[in-house]
């Protein structure tokens, strides 16, 4: 059995943070029933990149291993279907705006009345409490507000958004942890609960030393590019003749080896640099020495020298080269999926490696409404009732059904 085998999740999420959480639940054994709009599905079905047939690769990637129930939540009959499902599922996962599920009449209070053991998990921009709880938020907004963007970039430049939507992915994984903890506690106590995870909270919890430094010293710190001049030196990216190299030493014992590797033994006992604290104090002078030196070296030579002394270092790789790297392939972090919507494509694999019951892709992303008929049948609806709902666009099923 995989970790979430036997757990059924009713998934109302859309876009990224929620679907990414549900993806990880499904990859680890949960039965995930994705609830989508009856007529046009969820928004990411229309997000790039597209196939030649206009199908969304984005939707396919983040919705593998899921079933799909396509239903109109605005209709009484649609709400009744959801309420019947509340009685049968373990987890409800949603990332609507604050209060949306309550307005629809299918919020937590309704769900727990039907199923007291239910785990009701809500992802929002700012959470279920606080003055901003009703505000809509996306990754860039959250990165700005929590201080993450202020901490990203170079001191003489503007604050920068991260290169990927880390606010969404971190929040999705935080909710995954919350659900796992709630499932564990439910097994011990038999009790369900509400889980409230906010993007704002998650990202604020990632800015580490900015909060700690202010708390302990009153110092307000800001972005420092690729370096960590307040904590560790050298810990930076240096430009060589033909590429860049990232290097860092985290133990004082590495300092002599670093100097020997670079052919700079004279720096080992230099009174400006002989301890990490001194290197931090004289960061600008040290950096200038390294910039002048690295500019005249080949990237391959620098990496080979650092490898000889076991100093952590790496070139900067574009994503395509990372996909082809022997380490990536050895870890099975690139997998091929034959998807019902977009055909064969390559995707990221499973970063959690269990010695037993490993993650795997058991099915592709769903066609809109592909599980509607089977789910309604399991709830006791007759074939004629289902057809009436299809005709009235309360639910939808694939055309070939």
XYZ file of C-alpha atoms in Angstrom:
401
model
C 0.000 0.000 0.000
C 1.084 3.543 -0.710
C 0.862 6.163 2.079
C -2.537 7.598 1.079
C -4.167 4.384 -0.188
C -7.723 4.238 1.140
C -8.033 8.040 1.403
C -10.588 9.736 -0.857
C -10.174 13.447 -1.612
C -12.870 15.677 -3.052
C -10.794 18.270 -4.863
C -12.332 21.650 -5.768
C -8.995 23.297 -6.515
C -7.896 25.095 -9.653
C -4.814 26.840 -11.081
C -1.605 25.753 -9.270
C -1.301 25.629 -5.467
C -4.330 23.405 -4.862
C -3.874 21.114 -7.882
C -0.201 20.667 -6.959
C -1.220 19.572 -3.464
C -3.831 17.198 -4.903
C -1.297 15.867 -7.425
C 1.007 14.807 -4.596
C -1.882 13.203 -2.724
C -2.838 11.255 -5.847
C 0.745 10.258 -6.659
C 0.961 8.757 -3.180
C -2.175 6.644 -3.436
C -5.160 8.868 -2.637
C -8.265 8.652 -4.778
C -8.694 12.252 -5.928
C -12.032 13.308 -7.411
C -11.470 16.631 -9.157
C -14.618 18.769 -9.259
C -14.847 21.037 -12.304
C -17.407 23.352 -13.883
C -19.942 21.351 -15.898
C -19.558 23.160 -19.214
C -16.000 24.473 -19.541
C -14.022 22.879 -16.723
C -11.435 24.604 -14.557
C -9.356 27.551 -15.716
C -6.057 25.753 -16.253
C -7.552 23.706 -19.092
C -6.968 26.930 -21.045
C -3.417 27.665 -19.896
C -0.328 27.380 -22.090
C 1.601 25.554 -23.382
C -0.873 24.055 -25.859
C -0.670 21.094 -28.205
C -1.462 21.551 -31.895
C -5.017 20.524 -31.028
C -5.290 23.321 -28.461
C -5.117 21.078 -25.380
C -3.346 22.406 -22.291
C -0.067 20.806 -21.283
C -0.252 22.717 -18.003
C -3.533 21.022 -17.060
C -2.202 17.618 -18.053
C 0.928 18.016 -15.895
C -0.791 19.027 -12.652
C -3.838 16.791 -12.852
C -2.469 13.322 -13.486
C -3.822 10.441 -11.396
C -7.146 12.236 -10.827
C -10.767 11.483 -11.678
C -13.108 14.244 -12.860
C -16.650 15.084 -11.808
C -18.055 17.937 -13.904
C -20.976 19.593 -12.089
C -22.687 22.981 -11.828
C -22.300 24.022 -8.187
C -24.771 26.847 -8.670
C -27.693 24.474 -9.122
C -29.482 22.787 -6.197
C -29.039 19.405 -7.838
C -25.301 20.036 -8.138
C -25.032 20.931 -4.462
C -26.962 17.783 -3.550
C -24.442 15.646 -5.424
C -21.612 17.262 -3.437
C -23.413 16.754 -0.131
C -23.830 13.071 -0.896
C -20.122 12.864 -1.617
C -19.309 14.602 1.684
C -20.686 11.517 3.432
C -18.220 9.272 1.592
C -14.915 11.175 1.376
C -12.121 11.693 3.888
C -10.773 15.045 2.717
C -12.225 18.127 1.023
C -9.596 20.352 -0.604
C -10.435 23.797 -1.986
C -8.640 27.002 -2.944
C -11.533 29.318 -3.773
C -11.631 32.889 -2.498
C -12.493 33.260 1.162
C -16.132 32.375 1.855
C -16.944 30.946 -1.590
C -17.755 27.442 -0.360
C -19.995 28.894 2.358
C -21.829 31.056 -0.190
C -22.413 27.963 -2.299
C -23.908 26.232 0.735
C -21.275 23.495 0.807
C -18.774 24.918 3.299
C -17.162 23.357 6.331
C -20.149 23.697 8.657
C -22.341 21.832 6.185
C -19.670 19.220 5.482
C -18.967 18.389 9.137
C -22.697 18.158 9.886
C -22.915 15.456 7.231
C -19.575 13.824 8.111
C -18.109 14.773 11.532
C -14.823 13.021 10.666
C -14.222 15.026 7.500
C -10.959 16.938 6.990
C -11.771 20.233 5.273
C -8.644 21.870 3.829
C -8.719 25.455 2.515
C -5.919 27.252 0.663
C -6.324 31.021 0.258
C -4.101 34.014 -0.306
C -4.411 35.407 3.215
C -6.202 32.762 5.259
C -9.572 32.510 6.974
C -8.842 35.307 9.481
C -7.332 38.787 9.434
C -8.233 42.044 7.665
C -7.057 40.814 4.227
C -8.867 37.462 4.293
C -11.298 38.517 1.528
C -8.569 39.746 -0.831
C -7.635 37.854 -3.979
C -3.935 37.061 -4.264
C -1.590 35.517 -6.775
C 2.026 34.472 -6.424
C 3.507 37.871 -7.367
C 1.239 39.710 -4.921
C 2.179 37.372 -2.092
C 5.905 37.564 -2.865
C 5.651 41.357 -2.622
C 3.694 41.495 0.604
C 5.504 38.860 2.660
C 8.978 40.291 2.053
C 10.155 37.516 -0.273
C 10.513 39.827 -3.294
C 12.387 42.434 -1.250
C 14.897 39.715 -0.353
C 15.391 38.631 -3.986
C 17.709 40.389 -6.440
C 20.809 42.584 -6.202
C 21.257 45.438 -3.714
C 21.535 48.054 -6.463
C 18.553 46.740 -8.432
C 14.812 46.458 -8.002
C 13.250 43.685 -5.909
C 12.581 40.659 -8.093
C 9.966 37.934 -8.282
C 11.340 34.400 -8.073
C 11.877 32.604 -11.366
C 9.082 30.119 -10.645
C 5.821 30.381 -8.727
C 7.303 29.314 -5.416
C 4.401 30.802 -3.458
C 2.053 28.327 -5.099
C 4.310 25.293 -4.865
C 5.385 25.943 -1.253
C 1.773 26.491 -0.226
C 0.640 23.330 -1.982
C 3.306 21.308 -0.194
C 2.509 22.950 3.142
C -1.123 21.925 2.729
C 0.008 18.421 1.772
C 1.826 18.235 5.106
C -1.232 19.591 6.917
C -3.477 16.951 5.362
C -0.999 14.180 6.172
C -0.880 15.320 9.815
C -4.671 15.567 9.999
C -5.071 12.067 8.522
C -2.589 10.707 11.053
C -4.408 12.390 13.936
C -7.780 11.201 12.650
C -6.490 7.631 12.693
C -5.611 8.082 16.391
C -8.658 10.060 17.515
C -11.364 9.544 14.895
C -11.809 13.304 14.661
C -11.770 15.505 11.577
C -10.829 19.180 11.451
C -10.549 22.359 9.398
C -7.139 23.160 7.898
C -6.414 26.791 7.024
C -3.259 27.395 4.943
C -2.490 30.844 3.517
C 0.035 31.655 0.793
C 0.990 34.754 2.781
C 1.802 32.750 5.916
C 3.716 30.091 4.006
C 5.923 32.553 2.164
C 6.511 34.755 5.210
C 7.841 31.655 6.965
C 10.493 31.239 4.228
C 12.341 34.544 4.551
C 14.405 33.158 7.437
C 17.264 35.473 8.444
C 15.431 38.745 7.744
C 13.019 38.106 10.607
C 15.655 36.578 12.875
C 18.155 39.397 12.356
C 15.585 42.073 13.148
C 14.331 40.164 16.188
C 17.796 39.736 17.681
C 19.607 42.899 16.598
C 17.023 45.361 15.296
C 18.887 45.359 11.959
C 16.756 45.557 8.824
C 18.424 43.514 6.085
C 17.673 43.303 2.388
C 18.601 41.435 -0.798
C 22.190 40.507 -1.520
C 22.141 38.919 -4.965
C 23.653 35.437 -5.166
C 25.863 35.947 -2.117
C 25.267 35.668 1.640
C 27.672 38.348 2.910
C 26.151 38.451 6.392
C 26.519 34.710 6.965
C 28.952 32.805 4.733
C 31.852 33.874 2.497
C 32.564 32.576 -0.082
C 29.006 31.656 -1.002
C 28.377 33.206 -4.402
C 28.220 32.830 -8.180
C 31.357 33.893 -10.063
C 31.608 34.545 -13.784
C 34.402 32.717 -15.628
C 35.577 33.243 -19.211
C 33.019 30.815 -20.600
C 30.303 30.450 -17.975
C 29.492 30.877 -14.306
C 30.246 28.766 -11.242
C 28.344 28.640 -7.963
C 30.490 27.791 -4.945
C 30.041 27.766 -1.208
C 31.975 26.701 1.859
C 29.993 26.190 5.039
C 32.750 24.985 7.397
C 35.915 26.796 8.364
C 37.890 23.657 7.594
C 37.061 24.126 3.904
C 38.797 27.513 3.678
C 42.391 26.282 3.244
C 41.252 23.729 0.669
C 39.358 26.394 -1.251
C 42.442 28.606 -1.386
C 44.656 25.703 -2.476
C 42.163 24.699 -5.149
C 42.210 28.203 -6.614
C 45.974 28.501 -6.375
C 45.663 31.268 -3.779
C 47.446 29.759 -0.790
C 48.514 33.254 0.260
C 44.927 34.016 1.275
C 44.730 31.228 3.862
C 46.311 33.323 6.613
C 45.449 36.747 5.212
C 44.331 38.810 8.213
C 41.311 40.030 6.250
C 40.056 36.576 5.296
C 41.377 33.892 7.655
C 38.006 33.389 9.394
C 34.471 33.469 8.108
C 33.616 36.465 10.284
C 36.539 38.392 8.785
C 35.549 37.383 5.257
C 32.023 38.655 5.924
C 33.484 41.894 7.285
C 35.694 42.309 4.207
C 33.194 40.893 1.727
C 33.704 43.605 -0.907
C 37.487 43.208 -0.949
C 37.248 39.414 -1.110
C 34.656 39.533 -3.866
C 36.788 41.832 -6.001
C 39.724 39.419 -5.722
C 37.510 36.526 -6.785
C 35.903 38.428 -9.661
C 39.309 39.444 -11.070
C 40.588 35.879 -10.742
C 37.545 34.029 -12.096
C 37.196 36.287 -15.120
C 40.466 34.835 -16.426
C 39.668 31.157 -15.782
C 37.823 28.508 -17.755
C 34.686 27.179 -16.088
C 35.814 23.571 -16.526
C 39.149 24.192 -14.818
C 37.501 25.890 -11.836
C 34.999 23.054 -11.405
C 37.713 20.402 -11.723
C 39.896 22.122 -9.134
C 37.076 22.515 -6.649
C 36.042 18.887 -7.180
C 39.577 17.709 -6.325
C 39.228 19.310 -2.905
C 35.566 18.298 -2.486
C 34.390 21.912 -2.391
C 30.664 22.172 -3.273
C 30.383 23.837 -6.680
C 28.285 23.636 -9.834
C 27.750 25.319 -13.188
C 24.515 27.168 -13.886
C 22.349 24.900 -16.024
C 19.340 25.800 -18.125
C 16.321 23.546 -17.410
C 16.807 21.544 -20.621
C 20.345 20.579 -19.577
C 19.086 19.662 -16.118
C 16.539 17.336 -17.740
C 19.407 15.590 -19.554
C 21.814 15.464 -16.610
C 22.903 11.959 -15.506
C 21.895 12.723 -11.900
C 18.392 13.729 -12.959
C 18.015 10.590 -15.052
C 19.459 8.313 -12.374
C 16.910 9.658 -9.903
C 14.059 9.114 -12.397
C 13.132 12.766 -12.139
C 12.081 12.893 -15.787
C 9.250 10.536 -16.692
C 7.214 10.042 -19.847
C 3.436 10.102 -19.578
C 0.942 9.073 -22.241
C -1.855 11.514 -21.537
C -5.460 11.249 -22.685
C -5.609 14.987 -23.389
C -2.239 15.821 -24.941
C -0.547 12.524 -25.845
C 3.003 11.598 -24.814
C 5.093 14.186 -22.999
C 7.935 14.407 -20.492
C 7.257 15.639 -16.969
C 8.979 15.923 -13.609
C 9.034 12.724 -11.600
C 8.461 12.012 -7.927
C 10.946 13.669 -5.537
C 9.982 11.483 -2.564
C 11.638 8.081 -2.927
C 10.081 5.346 -0.795
C 11.949 2.047 -0.490
C 8.574 0.337 -0.800
C 5.290 1.424 -2.434
C 6.880 4.085 -4.682
C 4.845 6.796 -6.366
C 3.749 6.078 -9.912
C 1.464 7.481 -12.598
C -1.533 5.177 -12.755
C -3.591 7.378 -15.071
C -3.295 10.528 -17.112
C -5.118 13.793 -16.534
C -8.875 13.335 -16.919
C -11.144 14.271 -19.753
C -13.748 16.781 -18.584
C -16.433 14.819 -16.749
C -14.884 11.432 -17.488
C -15.880 10.043 -14.086
C -19.215 11.835 -13.739
C -21.358 8.884 -14.795
C -19.593 6.345 -12.570
C -19.626 8.649 -9.542
C -23.315 9.487 -9.863
C -24.138 5.824 -10.380
C -22.257 4.959 -7.179
C -24.345 7.581 -5.362
C -27.566 5.880 -6.454
C -28.612 8.057 -9.400
C -30.399 6.234 -12.190
C -29.295 6.323 -15.808
C -32.307 8.460 -16.669
C -31.599 10.934 -13.858
C -28.028 11.274 -15.030
C -29.117 11.845 -18.615
C -31.577 14.513 -17.457
C -28.790 16.272 -15.596
C -26.599 16.111 -18.701
C -29.388 17.580 -20.840
C -29.898 20.394 -18.324
C -26.093 21.000 -18.122
C -26.092 20.335 -14.378
C -23.362 17.761 -15.059
C -21.343 16.831 -18.106
C -19.808 13.655 -19.459
C -17.379 13.158 -22.356
C -18.969 13.144 -25.785
C -17.923 9.559 -26.411
C -19.732 8.322 -23.265
